[in-house]
Structures are given as C-alpha cells and as structure tokens.
Amino acid sequence: MAIPTPLPRPLILASTSIYRRELLERLRLPFSVVSPGVDETPHPGEPPVDLSLRLACAKARAVASLHPGSVVIGSDQVATIDGSPIGKPGSFDAALAQLQSMQGKDVMFHTALAIDDGVTVRTAVVDTRCRLRALTTRALTAYLHAETPYDTAGSAKAEALGIALMERIDSDDPTALIGLPLIATTRLLAQFGLDPLDHLSTGDAA
C-alpha cells in the first residue's frame, strides 16, 4: 500500500471547514489545519469572483505569515444567482427561501484557491454552474430536515443528498463545488514541489 513520505516543507490548510479538510485528505499529503481568522465582509460593489479570490489569498497569507517556511492553502467560495451573491443561510427558513428562489435557475459557484509559501502566491478560480430541479416545498423541506445544510452557501450540499436537487452540474473540477478544487490544488502544489504522486512510497520492492 502506498503511504506518504515526509514533505520537504510543512503543508497547512488555512481553513476549519470539515469539507475542505476531507477533500485535502484525498491527496494523502500530511497537513495541519489552522484557522485564518480573516474578516470575510465583502467590499462595497466587489464582484463575486474578486471577493472569492481576495478572501482565498487573505486566508493563505494570514497563516503563511505566522508559519514561515510552510506552504499554505487558502480557499473561498461565493455562490451567485444572476450575478448577485448568495450566502450561507444559517437557518431552516432562510435555506428554504434560498432554495425556492433557485428553482429552475442556474447558480454559479466561484471557488477560489490560493497557495502561499510566504514568498510566492499562486492562484486559481474554478467556476461551477448548477441547474436546480423544480421541486415542491414538501421535497425541499424534507431535504433540509435530512441534511441541515445551513452552513453551506446555496444550501445545496452536492457531496451528499443535495445532489438530488440538481438537474445538472457543469465544471472542470467536480470537487470545486464542495469547496476545494483538487485538480487545481494538485497542479499548484506541484509548482511548490509538493506533487502528491511524488510523495508516495510503495514500500520495499519484492
């Protein structure tokens, strides 16, 4: 069985999101988690894509400044309908209203990634377009009680039962919608000398 070998530099995920942590674990690289403590308030008139990228960079930079020599991953996601951002609902009523407003519409999720080692910053933004099915209030209520996705932008947890809300998903990276685009993450980590496939050991040859 392939196991990770020690990394030349510590890897840190600048996020306390369990979803991002679980995604990064797929790459089998040892990493630690540090809360970035960044103010996520949008700037007046700030476009959603710019907001997601600014926050991803701010998260990575905040943690990198406290951990010299480390490679830090920051990520942020902003969901929009017709160009207007929609946030995390926080409650059942807000989530239901959010999902009802999204029926039959395209929802765009801008997922930004920044990797910062204190010297160099590399970034990427992956867009995911989701079309939601037209569903009854009863179906939406059942979903919300089953999944309680109140900490998820757009209320649709596609990694779980939220996939049943979808008519289609269009993206270059299926993990971007969950919160961390692993294809882009792998590509950027390789530029910092942390390609996941370079840090696997298959053990002694037979």
PDB file of C-alpha atoms in Angstrom:
ATOM      1  CA  MET A   1       0.000   0.000   0.000  1.00  0.00           C
ATOM      2  CA  ALA A   2       1.298   3.456  -0.922  1.00  0.00           C
ATOM      3  CA  ILE A   3       1.957   5.704   2.052  1.00  0.00           C
ATOM      4  CA  PRO A   4       3.005   9.365   2.129  1.00  0.00           C
ATOM      5  CA  THR A   5       6.667  10.201   2.605  1.00  0.00           C
ATOM      6  CA  PRO A   6       7.767  13.219   4.670  1.00  0.00           C
ATOM      7  CA  LEU A   7       7.314  16.537   2.901  1.00  0.00           C
ATOM      8  CA  PRO A   8      10.226  18.937   2.363  1.00  0.00           C
ATOM      9  CA  ARG A   9       8.087  21.725   3.864  1.00  0.00           C
ATOM     10  CA  PRO A  10       5.075  21.677   6.184  1.00  0.00           C
ATOM     11  CA  LEU A  11       1.703  21.895   4.457  1.00  0.00           C
ATOM     12  CA  ILE A  12      -1.103  23.839   6.146  1.00  0.00           C
ATOM     13  CA  LEU A  13      -4.764  24.190   5.249  1.00  0.00           C
ATOM     14  CA  ALA A  14      -5.920  27.687   6.220  1.00  0.00           C
ATOM     15  CA  SER A  15      -9.476  26.638   6.963  1.00  0.00           C
ATOM     16  CA  THR A  16     -11.546  24.996   9.676  1.00  0.00           C
ATOM     17  CA  SER A  17     -14.071  23.668   7.137  1.00  0.00           C
ATOM     18  CA  ILE A  18     -14.561  19.943   7.582  1.00  0.00           C
ATOM     19  CA  TYR A  19     -15.441  19.692   3.897  1.00  0.00           C
ATOM     20  CA  ARG A  20     -12.142  21.186   2.751  1.00  0.00           C
ATOM     21  CA  ARG A  21     -10.218  19.059   5.213  1.00  0.00           C
ATOM     22  CA  GLU A  22     -11.852  15.876   3.960  1.00  0.00           C
ATOM     23  CA  LEU A  23     -11.144  16.854   0.370  1.00  0.00           C
ATOM     24  CA  LEU A  24      -7.470  17.604   1.007  1.00  0.00           C
ATOM     25  CA  GLU A  25      -7.106  14.252   2.763  1.00  0.00           C
ATOM     26  CA  ARG A  26      -7.779  12.594  -0.603  1.00  0.00           C
ATOM     27  CA  LEU A  27      -4.335  13.729  -1.803  1.00  0.00           C
ATOM     28  CA  ARG A  28      -2.661  11.734   1.005  1.00  0.00           C
ATOM     29  CA  LEU A  29      -0.287  14.518   1.938  1.00  0.00           C
ATOM     30  CA  PRO A  30       0.331  15.146   5.644  1.00  0.00           C
ATOM     31  CA  PHE A  31      -1.018  18.561   6.617  1.00  0.00           C
ATOM     32  CA  SER A  32      -2.174  20.560   9.583  1.00  0.00           C
ATOM     33  CA  VAL A  33      -5.153  22.879   9.904  1.00  0.00           C
ATOM     34  CA  VAL A  34      -5.006  26.486  11.109  1.00  0.00           C
ATOM     35  CA  SER A  35      -7.910  28.916  11.331  1.00  0.00           C
ATOM     36  CA  PRO A  36      -7.068  32.019   9.259  1.00  0.00           C
ATOM     37  CA  GLY A  37      -9.249  34.397  11.264  1.00  0.00           C
ATOM     38  CA  VAL A  38      -9.962  36.606   8.241  1.00  0.00           C
ATOM     39  CA  ASP A  39     -12.780  39.153   8.026  1.00  0.00           C
ATOM     40  CA  GLU A  40     -14.965  37.915   5.153  1.00  0.00           C
ATOM     41  CA  THR A  41     -17.066  41.074   4.752  1.00  0.00           C
ATOM     42  CA  PRO A  42     -17.397  41.983   1.049  1.00  0.00           C
ATOM     43  CA  HIS A  43     -16.141  45.354  -0.109  1.00  0.00           C
ATOM     44  CA  PRO A  44     -18.825  47.688  -1.497  1.00  0.00           C
ATOM     45  CA  GLY A  45     -19.521  46.809  -5.111  1.00  0.00           C
ATOM     46  CA  GLU A  46     -16.970  43.979  -5.104  1.00  0.00           C
ATOM     47  CA  PRO A  47     -17.650  41.427  -7.869  1.00  0.00           C
ATOM     48  CA  PRO A  48     -18.232  37.887  -6.523  1.00  0.00           C
ATOM     49  CA  VAL A  49     -15.222  36.414  -8.343  1.00  0.00           C
ATOM     50  CA  ASP A  50     -12.960  39.136  -6.947  1.00  0.00           C
ATOM     51  CA  LEU A  51     -14.359  38.539  -3.457  1.00  0.00           C
ATOM     52  CA  SER A  52     -13.672  34.809  -3.556  1.00  0.00           C
ATOM     53  CA  LEU A  53     -10.105  35.313  -4.786  1.00  0.00           C
ATOM     54  CA  ARG A  54      -9.352  38.122  -2.334  1.00  0.00           C
ATOM     55  CA  LEU A  55     -10.522  36.024   0.598  1.00  0.00           C
ATOM     56  CA  ALA A  56      -8.635  32.911  -0.545  1.00  0.00           C
ATOM     57  CA  CYS A  57      -5.432  34.981  -0.783  1.00  0.00           C
ATOM     58  CA  ALA A  58      -6.078  36.667   2.558  1.00  0.00           C
ATOM     59  CA  LYS A  59      -6.587  33.344   4.315  1.00  0.00           C
ATOM     60  CA  ALA A  60      -3.413  31.837   2.877  1.00  0.00           C
ATOM     61  CA  ARG A  61      -1.358  34.955   3.612  1.00  0.00           C
ATOM     62  CA  ALA A  62      -2.641  35.292   7.193  1.00  0.00           C
ATOM     63  CA  VAL A  63      -1.498  31.781   8.070  1.00  0.00           C
ATOM     64  CA  ALA A  64       1.713  31.866   5.994  1.00  0.00           C
ATOM     65  CA  SER A  65       2.837  34.992   7.854  1.00  0.00           C
ATOM     66  CA  LEU A  66       2.598  33.080  11.138  1.00  0.00           C
ATOM     67  CA  HIS A  67       4.272  29.899   9.876  1.00  0.00           C
ATOM     68  CA  PRO A  68       7.437  30.790   7.920  1.00  0.00           C
ATOM     69  CA  GLY A  69       8.703  28.038   5.675  1.00  0.00           C
ATOM     70  CA  SER A  70       5.288  26.416   5.293  1.00  0.00           C
ATOM     71  CA  VAL A  71       3.137  26.040   2.202  1.00  0.00           C
ATOM     72  CA  VAL A  72      -0.365  27.275   2.980  1.00  0.00           C
ATOM     73  CA  ILE A  73      -3.606  26.572   1.123  1.00  0.00           C
ATOM     74  CA  GLY A  74      -6.422  29.111   1.284  1.00  0.00           C
ATOM     75  CA  SER A  75      -9.775  28.744  -0.427  1.00  0.00           C
ATOM     76  CA  ASP A  76     -13.067  30.562  -0.578  1.00  0.00           C
ATOM     77  CA  GLN A  77     -16.340  30.118  -2.417  1.00  0.00           C
ATOM     78  CA  VAL A  78     -19.029  32.598  -3.430  1.00  0.00           C
ATOM     79  CA  ALA A  79     -22.339  31.441  -4.908  1.00  0.00           C
ATOM     80  CA  THR A  80     -24.355  33.723  -7.178  1.00  0.00           C
ATOM     81  CA  ILE A  81     -27.696  33.890  -8.977  1.00  0.00           C
ATOM     82  CA  ASP A  82     -27.885  36.311 -11.891  1.00  0.00           C
ATOM     83  CA  GLY A  83     -24.585  37.767 -10.710  1.00  0.00           C
ATOM     84  CA  SER A  84     -25.809  38.509  -7.171  1.00  0.00           C
ATOM     85  CA  PRO A  85     -24.106  36.667  -4.294  1.00  0.00           C
ATOM     86  CA  ILE A  86     -25.998  34.290  -2.027  1.00  0.00           C
ATOM     87  CA  GLY A  87     -24.503  33.315   1.305  1.00  0.00           C
ATOM     88  CA  LYS A  88     -24.841  30.628   3.945  1.00  0.00           C
ATOM     89  CA  PRO A  89     -28.471  30.568   5.116  1.00  0.00           C
ATOM     90  CA  GLY A  90     -27.878  29.882   8.809  1.00  0.00           C
ATOM     91  CA  SER A  91     -31.446  28.693   9.453  1.00  0.00           C
ATOM     92  CA  PHE A  92     -34.212  26.497   8.057  1.00  0.00           C
ATOM     93  CA  ASP A  93     -36.406  29.404   6.957  1.00  0.00           C
ATOM     94  CA  ALA A  94     -33.569  31.167   5.169  1.00  0.00           C
ATOM     95  CA  ALA A  95     -32.452  27.935   3.495  1.00  0.00           C
ATOM     96  CA  LEU A  96     -35.972  27.168   2.268  1.00  0.00           C
ATOM     97  CA  ALA A  97     -36.358  30.660   0.836  1.00  0.00           C
ATOM     98  CA  GLN A  98     -32.930  30.328  -0.779  1.00  0.00           C
ATOM     99  CA  LEU A  99     -33.746  27.018  -2.462  1.00  0.00           C
ATOM    100  CA  GLN A 100     -37.148  28.245  -3.618  1.00  0.00           C
ATOM    101  CA  SER A 101     -35.536  31.264  -5.260  1.00  0.00           C
ATOM    102  CA  MET A 102     -33.081  28.971  -7.055  1.00  0.00           C
ATOM    103  CA  GLN A 103     -35.693  26.675  -8.650  1.00  0.00           C
ATOM    104  CA  GLY A 104     -35.084  26.157 -12.356  1.00  0.00           C
ATOM    105  CA  LYS A 105     -32.248  28.686 -12.376  1.00  0.00           C
ATOM    106  CA  ASP A 106     -28.531  28.459 -12.938  1.00  0.00           C
ATOM    107  CA  VAL A 107     -26.471  29.013  -9.806  1.00  0.00           C
ATOM    108  CA  MET A 108     -22.798  29.846 -10.280  1.00  0.00           C
ATOM    109  CA  PHE A 109     -20.272  28.843  -7.631  1.00  0.00           C
ATOM    110  CA  HIS A 110     -16.926  30.658  -7.835  1.00  0.00           C
ATOM    111  CA  THR A 111     -14.330  28.619  -5.914  1.00  0.00           C
ATOM    112  CA  ALA A 112     -11.019  30.415  -5.470  1.00  0.00           C
ATOM    113  CA  LEU A 113      -7.731  28.844  -4.450  1.00  0.00           C
ATOM    114  CA  ALA A 114      -4.514  30.478  -3.229  1.00  0.00           C
ATOM    115  CA  ILE A 115      -1.293  28.738  -2.232  1.00  0.00           C
ATOM    116  CA  ASP A 116       1.254  30.888  -0.415  1.00  0.00           C
ATOM    117  CA  ASP A 117       4.690  29.982   0.944  1.00  0.00           C
ATOM    118  CA  GLY A 118       5.466  33.461   2.227  1.00  0.00           C
ATOM    119  CA  VAL A 119       7.390  34.342  -0.933  1.00  0.00           C
ATOM    120  CA  THR A 120       5.263  33.209  -3.859  1.00  0.00           C
ATOM    121  CA  VAL A 121       1.480  33.131  -4.228  1.00  0.00           C
ATOM    122  CA  ARG A 122      -0.218  31.080  -6.910  1.00  0.00           C
ATOM    123  CA  THR A 123      -3.957  31.252  -7.531  1.00  0.00           C
ATOM    124  CA  ALA A 124      -6.794  29.719  -9.479  1.00  0.00           C
ATOM    125  CA  VAL A 125     -10.554  30.189  -9.724  1.00  0.00           C
ATOM    126  CA  VAL A 126     -12.821  27.333 -10.767  1.00  0.00           C
ATOM    127  CA  ASP A 127     -16.413  28.064 -11.758  1.00  0.00           C
ATOM    128  CA  THR A 128     -19.217  25.542 -11.363  1.00  0.00           C
ATOM    129  CA  ARG A 129     -22.637  26.090 -12.921  1.00  0.00           C
ATOM    130  CA  CYS A 130     -25.523  24.221 -11.301  1.00  0.00           C
ATOM    131  CA  ARG A 131     -29.087  23.991 -12.576  1.00  0.00           C
ATOM    132  CA  LEU A 132     -31.555  23.039  -9.852  1.00  0.00           C
ATOM    133  CA  ARG A 133     -34.629  20.914 -10.450  1.00  0.00           C
ATOM    134  CA  ALA A 134     -38.107  22.361  -9.918  1.00  0.00           C
ATOM    135  CA  LEU A 135     -39.186  20.759  -6.627  1.00  0.00           C
ATOM    136  CA  THR A 136     -42.142  21.053  -4.281  1.00  0.00           C
ATOM    137  CA  THR A 137     -41.944  22.775  -0.914  1.00  0.00           C
ATOM    138  CA  ARG A 138     -42.528  19.359   0.668  1.00  0.00           C
ATOM    139  CA  ALA A 139     -39.487  17.904  -1.104  1.00  0.00           C
ATOM    140  CA  LEU A 140     -37.310  20.878  -0.192  1.00  0.00           C
ATOM    141  CA  THR A 141     -38.464  20.717   3.432  1.00  0.00           C
ATOM    142  CA  ALA A 142     -37.669  17.001   3.613  1.00  0.00           C
ATOM    143  CA  TYR A 143     -34.205  17.656   2.183  1.00  0.00           C
ATOM    144  CA  LEU A 144     -33.484  20.443   4.655  1.00  0.00           C
ATOM    145  CA  HIS A 145     -34.563  18.383   7.662  1.00  0.00           C
ATOM    146  CA  ALA A 146     -32.469  15.440   6.462  1.00  0.00           C
ATOM    147  CA  GLU A 147     -29.321  17.402   5.576  1.00  0.00           C
ATOM    148  CA  THR A 148     -29.462  20.652   7.643  1.00  0.00           C
ATOM    149  CA  PRO A 149     -27.154  22.444   5.153  1.00  0.00           C
ATOM    150  CA  TYR A 150     -27.307  25.777   6.937  1.00  0.00           C
ATOM    151  CA  ASP A 151     -23.527  26.293   6.807  1.00  0.00           C
ATOM    152  CA  THR A 152     -23.401  25.811   3.037  1.00  0.00           C
ATOM    153  CA  ALA A 153     -23.659  28.628   0.507  1.00  0.00           C
ATOM    154  CA  GLY A 154     -26.748  27.996  -1.578  1.00  0.00           C
ATOM    155  CA  SER A 155     -27.995  25.315   0.867  1.00  0.00           C
ATOM    156  CA  ALA A 156     -27.197  22.559  -1.627  1.00  0.00           C
ATOM    157  CA  LYS A 157     -24.632  20.025  -0.357  1.00  0.00           C
ATOM    158  CA  ALA A 158     -23.839  18.263  -3.606  1.00  0.00           C
ATOM    159  CA  GLU A 159     -21.430  15.884  -1.843  1.00  0.00           C
ATOM    160  CA  ALA A 160     -24.427  14.395  -0.025  1.00  0.00           C
ATOM    161  CA  LEU A 161     -28.222  14.408  -0.513  1.00  0.00           C
ATOM    162  CA  GLY A 162     -28.047  17.815  -2.167  1.00  0.00           C
ATOM    163  CA  ILE A 163     -27.106  16.043  -5.390  1.00  0.00           C
ATOM    164  CA  ALA A 164     -30.803  15.118  -5.632  1.00  0.00           C
ATOM    165  CA  LEU A 165     -31.632  18.823  -6.019  1.00  0.00           C
ATOM    166  CA  MET A 166     -29.589  19.079  -9.196  1.00  0.00           C
ATOM    167  CA  GLU A 167     -30.657  18.849 -12.784  1.00  0.00           C
ATOM    168  CA  ARG A 168     -27.088  19.253 -13.997  1.00  0.00           C
ATOM    169  CA  ILE A 169     -23.627  20.377 -12.882  1.00  0.00           C
ATOM    170  CA  ASP A 170     -21.054  21.842 -15.262  1.00  0.00           C
ATOM    171  CA  SER A 171     -17.464  22.241 -14.057  1.00  0.00           C
ATOM    172  CA  ASP A 172     -13.878  21.466 -14.960  1.00  0.00           C
ATOM    173  CA  ASP A 173     -13.361  20.078 -11.445  1.00  0.00           C
ATOM    174  CA  PRO A 174     -16.065  18.076  -9.638  1.00  0.00           C
ATOM    175  CA  THR A 175     -14.538  18.807  -6.227  1.00  0.00           C
ATOM    176  CA  ALA A 176     -14.718  22.589  -6.648  1.00  0.00           C
ATOM    177  CA  LEU A 177     -18.397  22.674  -5.729  1.00  0.00           C
ATOM    178  CA  ILE A 178     -17.647  21.033  -2.374  1.00  0.00           C
ATOM    179  CA  GLY A 179     -15.175  23.782  -1.511  1.00  0.00           C
ATOM    180  CA  LEU A 180     -11.645  22.878  -2.643  1.00  0.00           C
ATOM    181  CA  PRO A 181     -10.801  22.263  -6.329  1.00  0.00           C
ATOM    182  CA  LEU A 182      -8.434  19.328  -6.081  1.00  0.00           C
ATOM    183  CA  ILE A 183      -7.339  19.354  -9.716  1.00  0.00           C
ATOM    184  CA  ALA A 184      -6.152  22.950  -9.402  1.00  0.00           C
ATOM    185  CA  THR A 185      -4.778  22.255  -5.914  1.00  0.00           C
ATOM    186  CA  THR A 186      -2.667  19.377  -7.213  1.00  0.00           C
ATOM    187  CA  ARG A 187      -1.374  21.470 -10.113  1.00  0.00           C
ATOM    188  CA  LEU A 188      -0.388  24.386  -7.890  1.00  0.00           C
ATOM    189  CA  LEU A 189       1.112  22.223  -5.149  1.00  0.00           C
ATOM    190  CA  ALA A 190       3.355  20.622  -7.767  1.00  0.00           C
ATOM    191  CA  GLN A 191       4.749  24.086  -8.510  1.00  0.00           C
ATOM    192  CA  PHE A 192       5.800  24.276  -4.848  1.00  0.00           C
ATOM    193  CA  GLY A 193       7.467  20.858  -5.012  1.00  0.00           C
ATOM    194  CA  LEU A 194       4.571  19.086  -3.305  1.00  0.00           C
ATOM    195  CA  ASP A 195       3.077  16.936  -6.039  1.00  0.00           C
ATOM    196  CA  PRO A 196       1.060  14.236  -4.208  1.00  0.00           C
ATOM    197  CA  LEU A 197       2.291  11.481  -6.512  1.00  0.00           C
ATOM    198  CA  ASP A 198       5.909  12.413  -5.858  1.00  0.00           C
ATOM    199  CA  HIS A 199       5.428  11.902  -2.137  1.00  0.00           C
ATOM    200  CA  LEU A 200       4.075   8.377  -2.092  1.00  0.00           C
ATOM    201  CA  SER A 201       6.154   5.384  -1.144  1.00  0.00           C
ATOM    202  CA  THR A 202       5.137   1.890  -2.201  1.00  0.00           C
ATOM    203  CA  GLY A 203       7.466   0.269   0.318  1.00  0.00           C
ATOM    204  CA  ASP A 204      10.286  -2.139  -0.408  1.00  0.00           C
ATOM    205  CA  ALA A 205      10.248  -3.909  -3.756  1.00  0.00           C
ATOM    206  CA  ALA A 206       9.503  -7.625  -3.583  1.00  0.00           C
TER     207      ALA A 206
END
